[in-house]
Coordinates of C-alpha atoms and ligand atoms in Angstrom, one line a residue:
M16 CA 0.0 0.0 0.0
I17 CA 1.3 3.5 -0.8
N18 CA 1.8 6.3 1.6
H19 CA -1.4 8.4 1.4
R20 CA 0.6 11.5 2.3
G21 CA 3.2 10.9 -0.4
P22 CA 3.6 11.9 -4.0
E23 CA 2.1 8.8 -5.6
F24 CA -1.2 9.3 -3.8
A25 CA -1.2 13.0 -4.6
A26 CA -0.9 12.1 -8.3
L27 CA -3.7 9.5 -8.0
L28 CA -6.0 11.9 -6.3
E29 CA -5.4 14.7 -8.7
D30 CA -6.0 12.3 -11.7
V31 CA -9.3 10.9 -10.2
V32 CA -10.6 14.3 -9.3
S33 CA -9.9 15.8 -12.7
G34 CA -11.5 12.7 -14.3
L35 CA -14.6 13.1 -12.2
R36 CA -14.8 16.8 -13.0
W37 CA -14.7 15.9 -16.7
A38 CA -17.3 13.2 -16.4
L39 CA -19.6 15.2 -14.2
R40 CA -19.1 18.2 -16.5
T41 CA -18.2 20.6 -13.7
A42 CA -15.5 23.0 -12.7
N43 CA -16.6 22.5 -9.1
D44 CA -14.6 20.7 -6.4
V45 CA -15.3 17.0 -6.2
L46 CA -14.8 15.8 -2.7
L47 CA -14.1 12.2 -2.0
F48 CA -15.1 10.5 1.2
P49 CA -14.4 6.9 2.3
A50 CA -18.1 5.9 2.5
S51 CA -20.9 4.3 0.5
G52 CA -23.4 6.5 -1.4
T53 CA -25.5 7.0 1.7
G54 CA -22.5 8.8 3.2
G55 CA -22.7 11.2 0.3
L56 CA -26.4 11.8 1.0
E57 CA -25.6 12.5 4.6
A58 CA -22.7 14.8 3.7
A59 CA -25.1 16.9 1.6
V60 CA -27.7 17.2 4.5
V61 CA -25.3 18.0 7.3
N62 CA -23.3 20.6 5.3
V63 CA -26.1 22.6 3.8
L64 CA -28.9 22.6 6.4
S65 CA -29.4 23.8 10.0
P66 CA -31.5 22.2 12.8
G67 CA -35.2 22.9 12.3
E68 CA -34.7 24.3 8.8
R69 CA -37.5 23.5 6.3
A70 CA -36.3 21.7 3.2
L71 CA -38.0 19.9 0.3
F72 CA -37.2 16.3 -0.4
C73 CA -38.6 14.9 -3.6
T74 CA -38.9 11.2 -3.3
M75 CA -39.8 8.5 -5.9
G76 CA -38.9 5.5 -3.8
S77 CA -36.6 3.9 -1.3
F78 CA -33.5 6.1 -1.9
G79 CA -35.5 9.3 -1.9
D80 CA -37.2 8.1 1.3
R81 CA -33.8 7.3 2.8
W82 CA -32.6 10.9 2.2
A83 CA -35.7 12.4 3.7
N84 CA -35.5 10.0 6.7
L85 CA -31.9 10.9 7.2
A86 CA -32.7 14.6 7.3
D87 CA -35.5 13.9 9.7
A88 CA -33.1 12.1 12.0
Y89 CA -31.0 15.3 12.1
G90 CA -34.0 17.4 13.1
V91 CA -34.6 19.0 9.7
D92 CA -38.2 20.2 9.0
V93 CA -38.7 17.9 6.1
V94 CA -41.4 18.7 3.5
R95 CA -41.9 15.5 1.3
L96 CA -43.0 15.5 -2.2
A97 CA -43.6 11.8 -2.7
V98 CA -45.0 10.1 -5.8
E99 CA -46.3 6.6 -6.4
P100 CA -43.7 3.9 -7.3
G101 CA -43.0 4.1 -11.0
E102 CA -43.8 7.8 -11.2
A103 CA -41.4 10.7 -11.7
I104 CA -41.4 14.1 -10.0
D105 CA -43.5 16.7 -11.8
P106 CA -41.6 20.1 -11.9
E107 CA -45.0 21.9 -11.6
D108 CA -45.5 20.2 -8.2
V109 CA -42.1 21.3 -7.1
D110 CA -42.8 24.9 -8.2
R111 CA -46.2 24.9 -6.4
I112 CA -44.6 23.6 -3.1
L113 CA -41.8 26.2 -3.3
A114 CA -44.4 28.9 -3.8
E115 CA -46.4 27.6 -0.8
H116 CA -43.3 27.4 1.4
P117 CA -41.1 30.4 0.9
A118 CA -38.9 29.3 3.9
I119 CA -37.6 26.4 1.8
Q120 CA -34.1 27.3 0.6
T121 CA -32.9 23.9 -0.4
V122 CA -34.3 21.1 -2.5
F123 CA -33.2 17.4 -2.6
V124 CA -33.8 15.4 -5.8
T125 CA -33.0 11.8 -6.9
H126 CA -31.7 11.8 -10.4
N127 CA -32.3 8.1 -10.9
E128 CA -34.4 6.1 -8.4
T129 CA -32.8 2.7 -8.3
S130 CA -35.6 1.1 -6.4
T131 CA -38.2 1.8 -9.1
G132 CA -36.2 2.3 -12.3
V133 CA -37.4 5.9 -12.8
S134 CA -35.2 8.8 -14.0
N135 CA -36.3 12.3 -13.3
D136 CA -36.2 15.0 -15.9
L137 CA -33.3 16.8 -14.2
P138 CA -33.0 19.8 -16.6
A139 CA -36.8 20.6 -16.1
L140 CA -36.5 20.2 -12.3
A141 CA -33.3 22.3 -12.2
A142 CA -34.9 25.0 -14.3
V143 CA -37.7 25.4 -11.7
I144 CA -35.6 25.0 -8.6
K145 CA -32.7 27.2 -9.7
G146 CA -35.2 29.6 -11.3
R147 CA -36.5 30.2 -7.8
G148 CA -32.9 30.7 -6.5
K149 CA -32.8 27.6 -4.3
L150 CA -29.9 25.4 -3.5
L151 CA -30.2 22.1 -5.4
C152 CA -28.8 18.8 -4.2
V153 CA -28.9 15.7 -6.5
D154 CA -28.5 12.1 -5.6
S155 CA -27.0 10.7 -8.8
V156 CA -25.5 7.5 -7.2
S157 CA -27.0 5.3 -10.0
G158 CA -27.1 8.0 -12.7
A159 CA -23.8 9.8 -13.0
G160 CA -21.3 8.3 -15.4
C161 CA -24.1 6.5 -17.3
L162 CA -26.9 9.0 -17.9
P163 CA -26.6 12.6 -19.3
L164 CA -25.6 14.8 -16.5
D165 CA -24.4 18.4 -17.0
T166 CA -23.6 19.6 -13.5
D167 CA -22.6 23.2 -14.4
A168 CA -25.0 23.8 -17.2
L169 CA -27.8 22.9 -14.8
A170 CA -26.2 24.8 -11.9
L171 CA -26.4 21.8 -9.6
D172 CA -25.0 22.7 -6.2
V173 CA -24.3 19.3 -4.7
V174 CA -24.1 16.1 -6.8
I175 CA -23.5 12.8 -5.1
T176 CA -22.4 9.6 -6.7
G177 CA -20.7 6.3 -5.6
S178 CA -17.7 4.3 -6.8
Q179 CA -19.6 1.1 -7.2
K180 CA -22.2 2.1 -9.9
G181 CA -21.4 3.6 -13.3
W182 CA -17.7 4.1 -12.4
M183 CA -17.1 0.3 -12.5
A184 CA -15.1 0.3 -9.2
P185 CA -15.8 -1.6 -6.0
P186 CA -17.9 0.1 -3.3
G187 CA -16.3 2.3 -0.7
V188 CA -15.9 5.9 -2.0
T189 CA -18.6 8.5 -2.4
M190 CA -17.9 11.4 -4.6
V191 CA -19.6 14.8 -4.0
A192 CA -19.4 17.7 -6.4
V193 CA -19.9 21.0 -4.5
S194 CA -20.5 24.4 -6.1
A195 CA -19.3 27.7 -4.7
A196 CA -22.8 28.4 -3.4
G197 CA -22.7 25.0 -1.7
F198 CA -19.5 25.8 0.1
E199 CA -20.9 29.3 1.0
R200 CA -24.0 27.6 2.5
A201 CA -21.8 25.2 4.4
N202 CA -20.1 28.2 6.1
T203 CA -23.4 29.2 7.6
A204 CA -25.3 25.9 8.0
T205 CA -25.1 24.6 11.6
L206 CA -26.1 20.9 11.6
P207 CA -23.3 19.0 13.4
R208 CA -20.7 17.4 11.2
F209 CA -17.1 16.1 11.4
Y210 CA -16.1 13.2 9.2
L211 CA -18.2 14.6 6.3
D212 CA -17.3 18.2 6.6
F213 CA -17.1 19.9 3.2
A214 CA -14.7 22.7 4.3
R215 CA -12.2 20.4 5.9
A216 CA -12.3 17.9 3.0
K217 CA -11.7 20.8 0.5
K218 CA -8.8 22.1 2.6
Y219 CA -7.1 18.7 2.3
Q220 CA -8.0 18.1 -1.3
D221 CA -6.6 21.5 -2.3
R222 CA -3.2 20.0 -1.5
N223 CA -4.0 16.6 -3.0
Q224 CA -4.6 14.9 0.3
T225 CA -7.6 13.6 2.2
F226 CA -8.4 14.3 5.8
T227 CA -8.7 10.7 6.8
T228 CA -7.0 7.6 5.5
P229 CA -8.5 7.2 2.0
A230 CA -9.8 4.0 0.4
V231 CA -6.6 3.8 -1.7
S232 CA -7.4 0.5 -3.5
V233 CA -10.9 1.8 -4.5
L234 CA -9.4 5.0 -5.8
Y235 CA -7.0 3.0 -8.1
A236 CA -10.0 1.1 -9.4
L237 CA -11.9 4.4 -9.9
Q238 CA -8.9 5.8 -11.8
E239 CA -9.1 2.8 -14.1
G240 CA -12.9 3.1 -14.5
L241 CA -12.5 6.8 -15.5
A242 CA -9.8 5.9 -18.0
I243 CA -12.2 3.3 -19.6
I244 CA -14.9 6.0 -19.8
R245 CA -12.4 8.5 -21.3
E246 CA -11.3 6.0 -23.9
E247 CA -14.9 5.3 -25.0
G248 CA -16.0 8.9 -24.7
L249 CA -18.6 10.3 -22.3
E250 CA -21.4 10.8 -24.8
Q251 CA -20.7 7.3 -26.2
V252 CA -21.1 5.9 -22.7
W253 CA -24.4 7.7 -22.3
E254 CA -25.5 6.4 -25.7
R255 CA -24.5 2.8 -24.9
H256 CA -26.6 3.0 -21.7
A257 CA -29.5 4.4 -23.6
R258 CA -29.3 1.6 -26.1
A259 CA -29.0 -1.1 -23.4
G260 CA -32.0 0.4 -21.6
T261 CA -34.1 0.5 -24.8
M262 CA -33.1 -3.1 -25.7
I263 CA -34.0 -4.4 -22.2
R264 CA -37.3 -2.6 -22.1
V265 CA -38.4 -3.8 -25.6
A266 CA -37.4 -7.3 -24.8
V267 CA -39.1 -7.4 -21.4
E268 CA -42.4 -6.1 -22.9
A269 CA -42.1 -8.5 -25.8
M270 CA -42.0 -11.3 -23.2
G271 CA -45.4 -10.1 -21.9
L272 CA -44.0 -8.6 -18.7
K273 CA -44.9 -5.1 -17.5
L274 CA -42.6 -2.3 -16.6
L275 CA -43.0 -0.4 -13.4
A276 CA -41.7 2.9 -14.6
A277 CA -44.0 5.4 -16.3
P278 CA -43.3 5.9 -20.1
G279 CA -41.0 8.8 -20.7
H280 CA -39.2 8.4 -17.3
R281 CA -37.8 4.9 -17.7
S282 CA -34.2 4.6 -16.5
D283 CA -31.4 3.5 -18.8
T284 CA -29.4 2.1 -15.9
V285 CA -32.0 -0.1 -14.0
T286 CA -35.3 -1.6 -15.2
A287 CA -38.0 -2.5 -12.7
V288 CA -40.4 -5.2 -13.9
H289 CA -43.7 -6.3 -12.3
S290 CA -43.4 -9.8 -11.0
P291 CA -44.4 -12.5 -13.5
T292 CA -46.2 -14.3 -10.7
N293 CA -48.6 -13.2 -8.0
S294 CA -46.8 -14.9 -5.1
S295 CA -43.6 -13.4 -3.5
D296 CA -42.3 -17.0 -2.9
S297 CA -42.5 -17.9 -6.6
L298 CA -40.8 -14.6 -7.5
K299 CA -38.1 -15.5 -5.1
Q300 CA -37.9 -19.0 -6.6
F301 CA -37.6 -17.4 -10.1
L302 CA -34.7 -15.1 -9.1
T303 CA -32.9 -17.9 -7.3
H304 CA -33.3 -20.1 -10.3
L305 CA -31.8 -17.5 -12.6
R306 CA -28.9 -17.1 -10.2
T307 CA -28.1 -20.7 -9.5
R308 CA -28.9 -22.2 -12.9
Y309 CA -27.6 -19.5 -15.2
G310 CA -25.5 -17.1 -13.0
L311 CA -27.8 -14.2 -13.7
V312 CA -28.1 -12.0 -10.6
L313 CA -31.3 -9.8 -10.6
A314 CA -32.5 -7.8 -7.6
G315 CA -35.9 -8.0 -6.0
G316 CA -38.0 -5.1 -4.9
Q317 CA -37.3 -3.0 -1.8
D318 CA -39.7 -1.9 0.9
S319 CA -43.3 -1.8 -0.3
L320 CA -42.2 -3.3 -3.6
S321 CA -40.7 -6.4 -2.0
G322 CA -42.2 -9.5 -3.6
K323 CA -43.9 -7.4 -6.3
I324 CA -41.1 -6.5 -8.8
F325 CA -37.7 -7.6 -9.9
R326 CA -34.9 -5.3 -11.1
I327 CA -32.4 -5.6 -13.9
G328 CA -29.2 -3.5 -13.4
H329 CA -27.7 -2.5 -16.7
L330 CA -25.0 0.1 -15.9
G331 CA -21.3 0.3 -16.1
M332 CA -19.5 -2.5 -18.0
I333 CA -22.4 -3.6 -20.2
D334 CA -22.7 -4.0 -23.9
D335 CA -25.2 -5.4 -26.5
S336 CA -24.0 -9.0 -26.0
D337 CA -24.6 -8.7 -22.2
V338 CA -28.1 -7.5 -23.0
Y339 CA -28.8 -10.4 -25.3
S340 CA -27.5 -12.8 -22.6
I341 CA -29.6 -11.2 -19.9
V342 CA -32.8 -11.2 -22.0
C343 CA -32.3 -14.8 -23.2
T344 CA -31.7 -15.9 -19.7
I345 CA -34.8 -14.2 -18.2
E346 CA -37.0 -15.7 -20.9
Q347 CA -35.5 -19.1 -20.4
G348 CA -36.0 -18.8 -16.7
L349 CA -39.7 -18.0 -17.2
V350 CA -40.0 -21.0 -19.5
D351 CA -38.2 -23.3 -17.1
L352 CA -40.6 -22.4 -14.2
G353 CA -43.7 -22.6 -16.4
L354 CA -44.2 -18.8 -16.1
R355 CA -44.1 -18.5 -19.9
S356 CA -45.3 -21.3 -22.1
R357 CA -44.4 -20.0 -25.6
V358 CA -40.7 -20.3 -26.3
G359 CA -39.7 -17.2 -28.1
L360 CA -36.8 -16.5 -30.3
A361 CA -34.6 -15.4 -27.4
A362 CA -35.3 -18.5 -25.4
A363 CA -34.8 -20.7 -28.4
A364 CA -31.4 -19.1 -28.8
A365 CA -30.6 -19.6 -25.1
Q366 CA -31.8 -23.2 -25.2
S367 CA -29.4 -24.0 -28.0
Q368 CA -26.6 -23.0 -25.6
T369 CA -27.7 -25.1 -22.7
R370 CA -25.3 -27.9 -23.6
S371 CA -22.5 -25.6 -22.4
P372 CA -24.1 -22.8 -20.4
Q373 CA -22.1 -19.6 -20.1
P374 CA -22.5 -17.6 -16.9
A375 CA -24.5 -14.6 -17.8
A376 CA -23.0 -11.2 -17.5
E377 CA -23.2 -9.6 -14.1
P378 CA -23.2 -5.8 -14.4
A379 CA -22.8 -3.5 -11.4
A380 CA -25.2 -4.4 -8.6
V381 CA -28.3 -2.4 -8.1
G382 CA -28.8 -1.1 -4.6
Ligands
PLP6 N1 -29.1 6.5 -3.9 C1 -29.3 5.7 -4.9 C2 -30.1 6.2 -6.1 C3 -28.9 4.4 -4.9 O1 -29.1 3.6 -5.9 C4 -28.1 4.0 -3.7 C5 -27.6 2.6 -3.7 O2 -27.9 1.8 -4.5 C6 -27.9 4.9 -2.7 C7 -28.4 6.1 -2.8 C8 -27.2 4.4 -1.5 O3 -25.9 4.1 -1.8 P1 -25.1 3.0 -0.8 O4 -25.9 1.8 -0.9 O5 -23.8 3.0 -1.6 O6 -25.0 3.6 0.5

């Protein structure tokens, strides 16, 4: 392991931060903390809010709820704008709430809700929120690096992401892009903070160090992930995810399954699908069968969606051939368990491979 106060680490940190600035399209500081994505969500809350302050949390599912609950635990006066699972946040609702509550100075929005496979229209939301002069914090844990995200063009103040998603690195580092207005707010906001303090993190990063011992091995992986993205090109990476998302959705619907997310807001990094069965046990059996028989790992639903949906993660290292493999395997799994009687083209192709089954691709885990 290298000395994290030495020149090798300084060069690594500088390279990772400049890569993240490029990928997030920002000239802002990108602070790195040894924590999972939730640590980044907590960093945003404790640095920009004060006890008892009213703030708007727009939630589309489990991760939006987590952010609001976290703020609640810190004594924030949380105003929740919650939508039904599968729905996106309507900018008009945000505008209405901001008009009704002039005390709200900060809005928290999930870019891509991993629990429901819904992407918000971030430019439309940012136009409303920034148009009213509010500070805007965005959870892009499962969006950044995969979905179009123009931090500075949208004037986003705090953008949070995590090493384990589109960046193709192991978990353990949260990356938080903070605008000048975000740092200014942190100077006056009074929620207690220590480990996740923006000002201290910036002071260390300005000299290419980190306050605490960094997750050095994860940062090496992140450097490699960024190099892969640079080699392919950022917009090409966005296009590849858009293509994978479209292919998965078309195939899933062609199998007769139903998507949870509303049309127009379907995520290109995670697809949530209504269960092909009406029993949570048989859904579990289906997912276990896919994993143990074919090596395809899909996620179940979280919280109120547990036993009702399954989720396909398609972010990071994923290409067309992975999508074919995922689609064929899902269809074959349905046929195996009698959940789909007609063997379609995809399943027929998969069946022809059953003599020497290949483990299906396993893209980055969904949360
Ligand atoms: N926000 C979103 C949108 C996520 O998908 C996740 C994790 O999957 C999180 C927050 C929390 O991240 P972590 O599990 O790394 O703490």
